[in-house]
mmCIF file of C-alpha atoms in Angstrom:
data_model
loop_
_atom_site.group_PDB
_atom_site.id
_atom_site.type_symbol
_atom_site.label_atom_id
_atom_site.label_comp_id
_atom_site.label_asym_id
_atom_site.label_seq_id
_atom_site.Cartn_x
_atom_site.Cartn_y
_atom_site.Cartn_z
ATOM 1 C CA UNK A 1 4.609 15.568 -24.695
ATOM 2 C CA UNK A 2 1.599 16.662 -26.596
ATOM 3 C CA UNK A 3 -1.031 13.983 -28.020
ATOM 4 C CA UNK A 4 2.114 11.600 -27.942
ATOM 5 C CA UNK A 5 4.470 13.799 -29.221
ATOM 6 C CA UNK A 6 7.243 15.486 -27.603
ATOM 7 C CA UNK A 7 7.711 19.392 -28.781
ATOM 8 C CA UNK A 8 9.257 22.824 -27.418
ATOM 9 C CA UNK A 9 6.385 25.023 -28.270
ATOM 10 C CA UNK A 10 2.996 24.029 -29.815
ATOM 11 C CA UNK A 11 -0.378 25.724 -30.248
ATOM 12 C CA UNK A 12 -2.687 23.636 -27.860
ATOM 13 C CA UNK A 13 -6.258 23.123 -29.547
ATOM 14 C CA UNK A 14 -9.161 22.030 -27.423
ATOM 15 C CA UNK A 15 -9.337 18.753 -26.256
ATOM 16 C CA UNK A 16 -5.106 18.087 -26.630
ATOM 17 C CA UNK A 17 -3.127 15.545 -24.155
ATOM 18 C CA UNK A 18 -0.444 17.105 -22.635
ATOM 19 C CA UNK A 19 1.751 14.815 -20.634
ATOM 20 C CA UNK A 20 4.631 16.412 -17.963
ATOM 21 C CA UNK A 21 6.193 13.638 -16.020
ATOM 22 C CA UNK A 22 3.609 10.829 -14.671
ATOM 23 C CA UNK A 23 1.414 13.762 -15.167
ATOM 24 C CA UNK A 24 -0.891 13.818 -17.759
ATOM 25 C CA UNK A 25 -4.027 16.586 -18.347
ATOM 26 C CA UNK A 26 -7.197 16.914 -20.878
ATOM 27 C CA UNK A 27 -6.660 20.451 -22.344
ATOM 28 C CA UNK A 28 -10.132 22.689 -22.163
ATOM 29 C CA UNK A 29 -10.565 25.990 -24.000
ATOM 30 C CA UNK A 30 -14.113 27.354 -23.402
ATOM 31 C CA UNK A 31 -13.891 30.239 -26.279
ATOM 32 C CA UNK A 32 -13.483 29.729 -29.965
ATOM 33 C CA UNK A 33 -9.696 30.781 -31.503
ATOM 34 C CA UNK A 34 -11.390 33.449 -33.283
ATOM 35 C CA UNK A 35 -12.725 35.039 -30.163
ATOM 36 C CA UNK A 36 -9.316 35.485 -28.529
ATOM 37 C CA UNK A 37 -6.966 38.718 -29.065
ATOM 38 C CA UNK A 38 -3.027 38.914 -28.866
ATOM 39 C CA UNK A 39 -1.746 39.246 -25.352
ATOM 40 C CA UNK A 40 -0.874 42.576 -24.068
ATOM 41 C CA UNK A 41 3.255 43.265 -23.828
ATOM 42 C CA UNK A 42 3.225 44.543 -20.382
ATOM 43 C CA UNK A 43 4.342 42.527 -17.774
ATOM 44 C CA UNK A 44 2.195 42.492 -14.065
ATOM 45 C CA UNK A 45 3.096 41.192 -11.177
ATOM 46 C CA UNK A 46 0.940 38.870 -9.400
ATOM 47 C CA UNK A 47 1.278 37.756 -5.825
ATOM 48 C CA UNK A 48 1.578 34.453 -4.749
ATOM 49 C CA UNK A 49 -1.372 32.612 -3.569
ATOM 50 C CA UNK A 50 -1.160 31.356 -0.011
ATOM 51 C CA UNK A 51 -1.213 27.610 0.230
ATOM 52 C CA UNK A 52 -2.164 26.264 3.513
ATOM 53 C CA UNK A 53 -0.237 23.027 3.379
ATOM 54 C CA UNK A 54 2.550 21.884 1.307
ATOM 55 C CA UNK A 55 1.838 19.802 -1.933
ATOM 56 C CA UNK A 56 2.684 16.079 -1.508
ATOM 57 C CA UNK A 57 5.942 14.738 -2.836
ATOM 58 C CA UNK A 58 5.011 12.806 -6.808
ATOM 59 C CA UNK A 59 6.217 9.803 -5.411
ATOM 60 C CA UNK A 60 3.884 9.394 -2.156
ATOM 61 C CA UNK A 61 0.459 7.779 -2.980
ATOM 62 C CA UNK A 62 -2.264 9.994 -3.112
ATOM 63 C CA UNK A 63 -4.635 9.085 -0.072
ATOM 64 C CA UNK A 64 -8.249 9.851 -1.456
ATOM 65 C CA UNK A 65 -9.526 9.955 1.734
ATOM 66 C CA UNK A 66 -7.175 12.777 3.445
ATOM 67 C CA UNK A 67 -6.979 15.502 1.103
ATOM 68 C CA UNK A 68 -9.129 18.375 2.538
ATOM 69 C CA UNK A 69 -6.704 21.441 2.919
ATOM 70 C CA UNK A 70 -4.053 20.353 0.102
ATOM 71 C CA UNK A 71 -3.399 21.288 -3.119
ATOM 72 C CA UNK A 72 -4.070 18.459 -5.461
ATOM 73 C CA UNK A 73 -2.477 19.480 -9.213
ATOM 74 C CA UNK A 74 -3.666 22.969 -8.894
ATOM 75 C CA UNK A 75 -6.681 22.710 -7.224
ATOM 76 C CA UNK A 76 -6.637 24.058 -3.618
ATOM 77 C CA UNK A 77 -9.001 20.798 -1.958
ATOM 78 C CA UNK A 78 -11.883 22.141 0.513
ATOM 79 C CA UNK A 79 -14.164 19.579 2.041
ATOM 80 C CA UNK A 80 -16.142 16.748 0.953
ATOM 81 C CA UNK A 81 -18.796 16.975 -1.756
ATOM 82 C CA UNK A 82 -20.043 12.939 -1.799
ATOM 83 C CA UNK A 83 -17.943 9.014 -1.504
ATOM 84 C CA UNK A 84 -19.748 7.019 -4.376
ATOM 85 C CA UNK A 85 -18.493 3.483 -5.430
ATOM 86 C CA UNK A 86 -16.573 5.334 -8.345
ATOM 87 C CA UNK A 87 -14.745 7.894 -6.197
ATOM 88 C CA UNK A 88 -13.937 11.195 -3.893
ATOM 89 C CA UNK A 89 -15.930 14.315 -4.585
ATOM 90 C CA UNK A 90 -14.299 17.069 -3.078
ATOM 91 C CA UNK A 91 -15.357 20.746 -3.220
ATOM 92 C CA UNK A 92 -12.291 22.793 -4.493
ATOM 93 C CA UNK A 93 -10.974 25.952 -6.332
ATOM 94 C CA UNK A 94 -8.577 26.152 -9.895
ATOM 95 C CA UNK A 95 -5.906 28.406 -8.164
ATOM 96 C CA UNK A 96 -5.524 29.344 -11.845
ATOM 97 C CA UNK A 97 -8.727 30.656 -11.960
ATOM 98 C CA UNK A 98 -10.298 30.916 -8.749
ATOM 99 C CA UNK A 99 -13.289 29.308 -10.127
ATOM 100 C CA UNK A 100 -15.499 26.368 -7.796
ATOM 101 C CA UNK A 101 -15.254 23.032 -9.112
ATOM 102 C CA UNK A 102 -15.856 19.497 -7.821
ATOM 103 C CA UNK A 103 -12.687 17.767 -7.915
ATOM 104 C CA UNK A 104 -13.467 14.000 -8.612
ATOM 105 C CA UNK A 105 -10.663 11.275 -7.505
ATOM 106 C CA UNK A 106 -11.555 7.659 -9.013
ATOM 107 C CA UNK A 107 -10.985 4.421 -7.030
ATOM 108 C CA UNK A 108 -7.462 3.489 -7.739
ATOM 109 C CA UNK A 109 -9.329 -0.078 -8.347
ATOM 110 C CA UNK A 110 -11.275 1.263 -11.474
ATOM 111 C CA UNK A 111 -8.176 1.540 -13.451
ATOM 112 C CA UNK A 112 -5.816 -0.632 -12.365
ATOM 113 C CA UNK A 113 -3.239 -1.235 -15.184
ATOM 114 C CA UNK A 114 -1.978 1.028 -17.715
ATOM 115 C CA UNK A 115 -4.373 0.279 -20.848
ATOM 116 C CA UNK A 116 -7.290 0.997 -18.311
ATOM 117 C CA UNK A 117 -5.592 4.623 -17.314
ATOM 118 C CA UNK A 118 -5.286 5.666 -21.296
ATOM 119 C CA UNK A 119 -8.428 4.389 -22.056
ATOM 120 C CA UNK A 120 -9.838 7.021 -19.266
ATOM 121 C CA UNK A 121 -7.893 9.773 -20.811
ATOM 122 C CA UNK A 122 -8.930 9.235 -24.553
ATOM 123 C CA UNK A 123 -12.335 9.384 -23.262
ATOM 124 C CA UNK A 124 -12.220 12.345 -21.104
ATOM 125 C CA UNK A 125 -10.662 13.618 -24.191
ATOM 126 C CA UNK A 126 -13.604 12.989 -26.483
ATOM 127 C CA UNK A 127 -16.216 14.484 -23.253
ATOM 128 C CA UNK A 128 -14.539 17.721 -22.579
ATOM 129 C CA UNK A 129 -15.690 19.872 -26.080
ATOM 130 C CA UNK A 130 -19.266 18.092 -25.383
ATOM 131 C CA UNK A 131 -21.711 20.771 -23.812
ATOM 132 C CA UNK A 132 -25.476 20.904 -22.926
ATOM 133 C CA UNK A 133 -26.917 22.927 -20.095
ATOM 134 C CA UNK A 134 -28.600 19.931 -18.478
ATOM 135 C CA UNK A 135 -25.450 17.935 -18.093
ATOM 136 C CA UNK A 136 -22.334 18.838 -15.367
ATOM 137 C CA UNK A 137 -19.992 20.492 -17.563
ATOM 138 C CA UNK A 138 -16.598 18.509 -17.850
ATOM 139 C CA UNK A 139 -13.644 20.948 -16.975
ATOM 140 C CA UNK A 140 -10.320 19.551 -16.621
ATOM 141 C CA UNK A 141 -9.134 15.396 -16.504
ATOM 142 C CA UNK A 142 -5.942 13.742 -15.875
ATOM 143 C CA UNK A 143 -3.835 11.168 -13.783
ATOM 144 C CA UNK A 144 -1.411 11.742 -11.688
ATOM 145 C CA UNK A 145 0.651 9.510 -8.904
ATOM 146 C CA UNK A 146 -1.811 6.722 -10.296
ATOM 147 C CA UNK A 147 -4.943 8.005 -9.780
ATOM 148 C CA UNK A 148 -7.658 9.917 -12.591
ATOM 149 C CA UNK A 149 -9.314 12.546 -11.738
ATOM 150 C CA UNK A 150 -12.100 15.123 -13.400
ATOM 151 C CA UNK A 151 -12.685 19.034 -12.497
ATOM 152 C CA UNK A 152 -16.474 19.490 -13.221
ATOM 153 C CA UNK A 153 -18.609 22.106 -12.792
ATOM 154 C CA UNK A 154 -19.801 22.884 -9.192
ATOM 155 C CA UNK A 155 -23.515 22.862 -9.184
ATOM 156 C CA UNK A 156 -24.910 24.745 -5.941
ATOM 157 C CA UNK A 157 -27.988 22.699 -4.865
ATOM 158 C CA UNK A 158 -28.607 19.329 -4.121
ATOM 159 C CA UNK A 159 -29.410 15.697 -5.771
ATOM 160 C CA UNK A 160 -32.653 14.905 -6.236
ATOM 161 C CA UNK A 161 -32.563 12.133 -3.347
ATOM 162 C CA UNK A 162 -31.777 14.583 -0.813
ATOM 163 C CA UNK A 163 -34.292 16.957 -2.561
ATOM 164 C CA UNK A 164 -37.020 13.726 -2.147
ATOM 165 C CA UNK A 165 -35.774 13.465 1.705
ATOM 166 C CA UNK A 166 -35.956 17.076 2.350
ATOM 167 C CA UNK A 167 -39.419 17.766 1.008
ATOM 168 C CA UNK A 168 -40.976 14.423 -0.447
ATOM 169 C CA UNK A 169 -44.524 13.505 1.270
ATOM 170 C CA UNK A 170 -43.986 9.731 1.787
ATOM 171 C CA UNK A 171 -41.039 9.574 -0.580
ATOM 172 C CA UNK A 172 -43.004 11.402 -3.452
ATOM 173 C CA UNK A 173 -42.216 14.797 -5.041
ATOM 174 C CA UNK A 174 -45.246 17.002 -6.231
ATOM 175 C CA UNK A 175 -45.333 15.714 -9.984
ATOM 176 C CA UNK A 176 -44.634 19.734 -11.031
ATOM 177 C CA UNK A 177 -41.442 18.992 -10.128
ATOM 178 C CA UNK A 178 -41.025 15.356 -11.262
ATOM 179 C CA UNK A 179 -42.068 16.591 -14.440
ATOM 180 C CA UNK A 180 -39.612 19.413 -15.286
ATOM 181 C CA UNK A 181 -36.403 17.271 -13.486
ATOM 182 C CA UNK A 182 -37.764 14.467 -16.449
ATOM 183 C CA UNK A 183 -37.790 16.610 -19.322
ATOM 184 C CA UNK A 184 -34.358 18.172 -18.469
ATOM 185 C CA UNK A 185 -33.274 14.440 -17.835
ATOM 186 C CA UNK A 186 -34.718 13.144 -20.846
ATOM 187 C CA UNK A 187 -33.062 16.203 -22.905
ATOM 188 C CA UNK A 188 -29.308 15.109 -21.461
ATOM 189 C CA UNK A 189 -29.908 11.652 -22.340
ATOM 190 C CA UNK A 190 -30.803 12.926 -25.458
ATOM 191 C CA UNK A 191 -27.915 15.011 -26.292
ATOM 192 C CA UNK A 192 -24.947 11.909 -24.501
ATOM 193 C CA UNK A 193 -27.193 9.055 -27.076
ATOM 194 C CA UNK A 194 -26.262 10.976 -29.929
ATOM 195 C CA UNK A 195 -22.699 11.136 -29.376
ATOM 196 C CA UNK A 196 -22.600 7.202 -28.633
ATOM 197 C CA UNK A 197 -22.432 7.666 -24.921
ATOM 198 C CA UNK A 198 -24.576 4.794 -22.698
ATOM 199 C CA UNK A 199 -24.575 6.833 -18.727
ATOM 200 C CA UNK A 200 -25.486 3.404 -17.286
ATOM 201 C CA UNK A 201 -26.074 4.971 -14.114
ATOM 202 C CA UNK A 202 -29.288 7.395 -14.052
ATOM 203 C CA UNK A 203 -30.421 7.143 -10.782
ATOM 204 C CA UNK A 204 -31.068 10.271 -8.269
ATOM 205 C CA UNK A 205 -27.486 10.450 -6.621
ATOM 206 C CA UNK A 206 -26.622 11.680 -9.629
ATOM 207 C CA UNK A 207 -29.239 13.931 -10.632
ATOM 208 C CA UNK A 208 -28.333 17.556 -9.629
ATOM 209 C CA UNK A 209 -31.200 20.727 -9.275
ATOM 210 C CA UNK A 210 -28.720 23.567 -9.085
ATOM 211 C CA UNK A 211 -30.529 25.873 -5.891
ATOM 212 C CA UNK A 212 -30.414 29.502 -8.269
ATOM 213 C CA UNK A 213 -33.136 28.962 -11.241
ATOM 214 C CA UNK A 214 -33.987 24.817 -10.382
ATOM 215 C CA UNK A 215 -32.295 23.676 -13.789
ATOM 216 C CA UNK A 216 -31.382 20.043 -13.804
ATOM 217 C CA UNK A 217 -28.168 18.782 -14.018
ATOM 218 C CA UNK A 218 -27.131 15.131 -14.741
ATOM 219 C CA UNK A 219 -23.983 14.017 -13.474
ATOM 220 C CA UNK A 220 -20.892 11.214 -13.487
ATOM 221 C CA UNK A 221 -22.167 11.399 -17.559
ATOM 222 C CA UNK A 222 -18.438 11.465 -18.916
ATOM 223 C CA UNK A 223 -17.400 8.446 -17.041
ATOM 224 C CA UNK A 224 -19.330 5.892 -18.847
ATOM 225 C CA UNK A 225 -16.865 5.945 -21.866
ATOM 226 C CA UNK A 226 -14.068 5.072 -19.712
ATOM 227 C CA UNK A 227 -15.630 1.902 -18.188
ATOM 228 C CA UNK A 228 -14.790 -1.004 -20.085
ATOM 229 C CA UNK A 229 -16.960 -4.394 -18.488
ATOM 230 C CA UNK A 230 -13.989 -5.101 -15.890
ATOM 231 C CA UNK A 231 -14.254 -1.881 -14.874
ATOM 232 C CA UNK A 232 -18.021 -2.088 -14.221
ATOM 233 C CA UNK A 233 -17.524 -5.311 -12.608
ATOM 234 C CA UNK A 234 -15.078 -3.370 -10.373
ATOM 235 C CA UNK A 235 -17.455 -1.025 -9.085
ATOM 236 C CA UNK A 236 -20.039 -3.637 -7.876
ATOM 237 C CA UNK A 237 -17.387 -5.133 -5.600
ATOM 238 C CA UNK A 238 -17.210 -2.347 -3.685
ATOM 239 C CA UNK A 239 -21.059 -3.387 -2.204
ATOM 240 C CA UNK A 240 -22.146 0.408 -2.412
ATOM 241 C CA UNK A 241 -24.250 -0.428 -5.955
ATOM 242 C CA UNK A 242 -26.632 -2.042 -3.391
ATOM 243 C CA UNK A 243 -28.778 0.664 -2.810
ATOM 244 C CA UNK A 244 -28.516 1.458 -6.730
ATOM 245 C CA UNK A 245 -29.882 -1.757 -7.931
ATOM 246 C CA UNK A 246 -33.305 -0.457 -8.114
ATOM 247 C CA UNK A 247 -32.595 1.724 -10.873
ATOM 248 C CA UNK A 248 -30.686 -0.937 -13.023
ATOM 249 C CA UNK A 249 -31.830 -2.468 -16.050
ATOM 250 C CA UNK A 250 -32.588 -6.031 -16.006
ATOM 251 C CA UNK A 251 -29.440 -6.731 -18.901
ATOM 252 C CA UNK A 252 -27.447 -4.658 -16.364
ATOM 253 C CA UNK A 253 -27.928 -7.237 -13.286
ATOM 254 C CA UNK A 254 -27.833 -10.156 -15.251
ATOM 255 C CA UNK A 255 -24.386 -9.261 -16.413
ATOM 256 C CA UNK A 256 -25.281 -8.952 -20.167
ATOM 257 C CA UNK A 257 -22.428 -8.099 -22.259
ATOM 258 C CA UNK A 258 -24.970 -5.584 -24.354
ATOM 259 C CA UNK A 259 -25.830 -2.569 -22.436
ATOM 260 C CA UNK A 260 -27.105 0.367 -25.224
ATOM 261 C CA UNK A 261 -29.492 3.503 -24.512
ATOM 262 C CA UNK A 262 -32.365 1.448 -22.942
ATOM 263 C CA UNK A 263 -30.749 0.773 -20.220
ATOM 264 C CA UNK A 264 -30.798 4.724 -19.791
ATOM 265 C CA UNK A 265 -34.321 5.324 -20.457
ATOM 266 C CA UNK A 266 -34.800 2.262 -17.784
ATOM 267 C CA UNK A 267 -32.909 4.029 -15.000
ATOM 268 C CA UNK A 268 -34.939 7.605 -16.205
ATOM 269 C CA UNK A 269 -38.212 5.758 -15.500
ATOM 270 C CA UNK A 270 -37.437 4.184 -12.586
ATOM 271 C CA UNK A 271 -36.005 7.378 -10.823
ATOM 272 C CA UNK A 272 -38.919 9.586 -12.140
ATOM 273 C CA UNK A 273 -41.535 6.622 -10.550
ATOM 274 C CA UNK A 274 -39.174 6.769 -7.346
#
C-alpha cells in the first residue's frame, strides 16, 4: 500500500508511505528524478551479507533495550549511541547501503494508540525532503511491531554537554566557540521556524559538533511535529526532563497550551549562557 493505496507497481516519489504488513516506511530519495539514468540490463550477483543473529519473529515485541547485534528492519544494530526520555539511540548500518546511521527507537508510551502512530508518520513524512547543514539529516522513518523509529544521520563527535565536561573551565566554553555553536544554532532554528516547526527542546544533549570540520548539528528537530500535548505530557513522566528544565521556557513548565518559536529562542539562550 502506497500513501493509502494498494498498487502492483508504482513510481515512488520522495517523501511516499509505503505500508507492507504492520510495516510501514517514509520513502527518501536524496537525488532529483532528473539526475538518475536507466538501470543497466546486466544482472550481478551479490553475496549475502552475514547477519550475526537472526531477525526477531513480527509478532514478538521489540525490546528497546536488547537490540545490540540484531537486525532491526534492515539496519544491522551496533551499540548504544544515548537513552533520552523520547527513546533508544543506537549506532547502526543500512545493510542496503552500508552507510552509519543512528537508529532512533521511541518510547512505546509516546504513541500509544493508533491516531498517535499516523500522526508520527505524516510528520516524518513532511521532515524527510527538509535539509540544512546545521540540522541531523532525517533518513528513513517508520513503525513496525508497535514501535516508530527514525534513521538519521550519524554525526561523529560529541554534544555540546560532553564537549562543556570535557574541556569547559568551571562549566564555561571559551566564547570562540560559544559563538560559532550559536550562529549555526540560531541558523537551524531559522531554517525549522520557517517551515512551521516549534523544536521545543534546544538544550545541549541535543546539540551535536561533528569531530571532522566542528560544524554544528541540532538534533531530535523532526520529532517536534509528531508530539501532540499528550504526547509531551508523556515524556515528562518519565522524570528524565529533570535535568532539562533549565532550558525550558516559562509557558513550557507552566503547561501552557501555546508553545510557538520563543520558546526556541528561550532554550538557544539559555544553553549558549550555560
Amino acid at each position: 500500500v502506497v500513501n493509502g493505496r494498494r498498487i502492483k507497481t508504482v513510481n515512488l516519489e520522495n517523501g511516499d508511505l509505503i505500508q507492507i504488513g504492520d510495516t510501514e516506511l517514509v520513502f527518501n530519495c536524496e537525488s532529483a528524478a532528473e539526475a538518475t539514468v536507466e538501470p543497466r540490463r546486466a544482472v550481478v550477483e551479490v553475496p549475502p551479507i552475514p547477519i550475526p543473529r537472526p531477525r526477531a519473529s513480527t509478532r514478538d515485541p521489540v525490546q528497546l533495550n536488547d537490540l545490540a547485534g540484531q537486525v532491526f528492519v534492515r539496519y544491522q544494530v551496533a551499540d548504544v549511541i544515548a537513552r533520552s526520555s523520547t527513546g533508544m539511540v543506537y549506532r547502526a548500518t543500512d545493510l542496503r547501503t552500508q552507510q552509519s546511521v543512528a537508529l532512533k527507537l521511541y518510547w512505546p508510551v509516546l504513541f500509544e494508540d493508533e491516531a498517535a502512530k499516523s500522526r508520527f508518520l505524516r510528520s516524518m513524512r513532511a521532515m524527510v525532503p527538509l535539509h540544512h547543514p546545521h540540522l541531523v539529516k532525517l533518513y528513513a522513518a517508520g513503525r513496525t511491531r508497535g514501535v516508530c523509529f527514525t534513521a538519521n544521520e550519524y554525526v561523529e563527535g560529541e554534544s555540546t554537554a560532553d564537549l562543556r565536561h570535557r574541556i569547559g573551565i568551571a562549566g564555561m566554553l571559551d566564547w570562540q566557540t560559544v559563538w560559532r555553536m550559536a550562529v549555526g544554532l540560531a541558523e537551524a532554528l531559522e531554517f525549522i521556524h520557517e517551515h512551521n516547526i516549534v523544536h521545543r527542546s534546544v538544550l545541549p544533549n541535543n546539540i551535536l559538533i561533528r569531530k571532522s570540520d566542528k560544524t554544528v548539528k541540532l538534533g531530535d528537530w523532526m520529532l517536534a511535529k509528531a508530539l501532540d500535548s499528550t504526547n509531551q505530557d508523556a515524556i515528562t513522566r518519565r522524570g528524565e526532563v529533570v535535568g532539562e528544565m533549565h532550558f525550558l521556557s516559562p509557558e513550557q513548565v507552566s503547561g501552557s497550551p501555546v508553545i510557538d518559536h520563543r520558546a526556541d529562542l528561550y532554550g538557544m539562550g539559555a544553553t549558549i549562557y550555560a
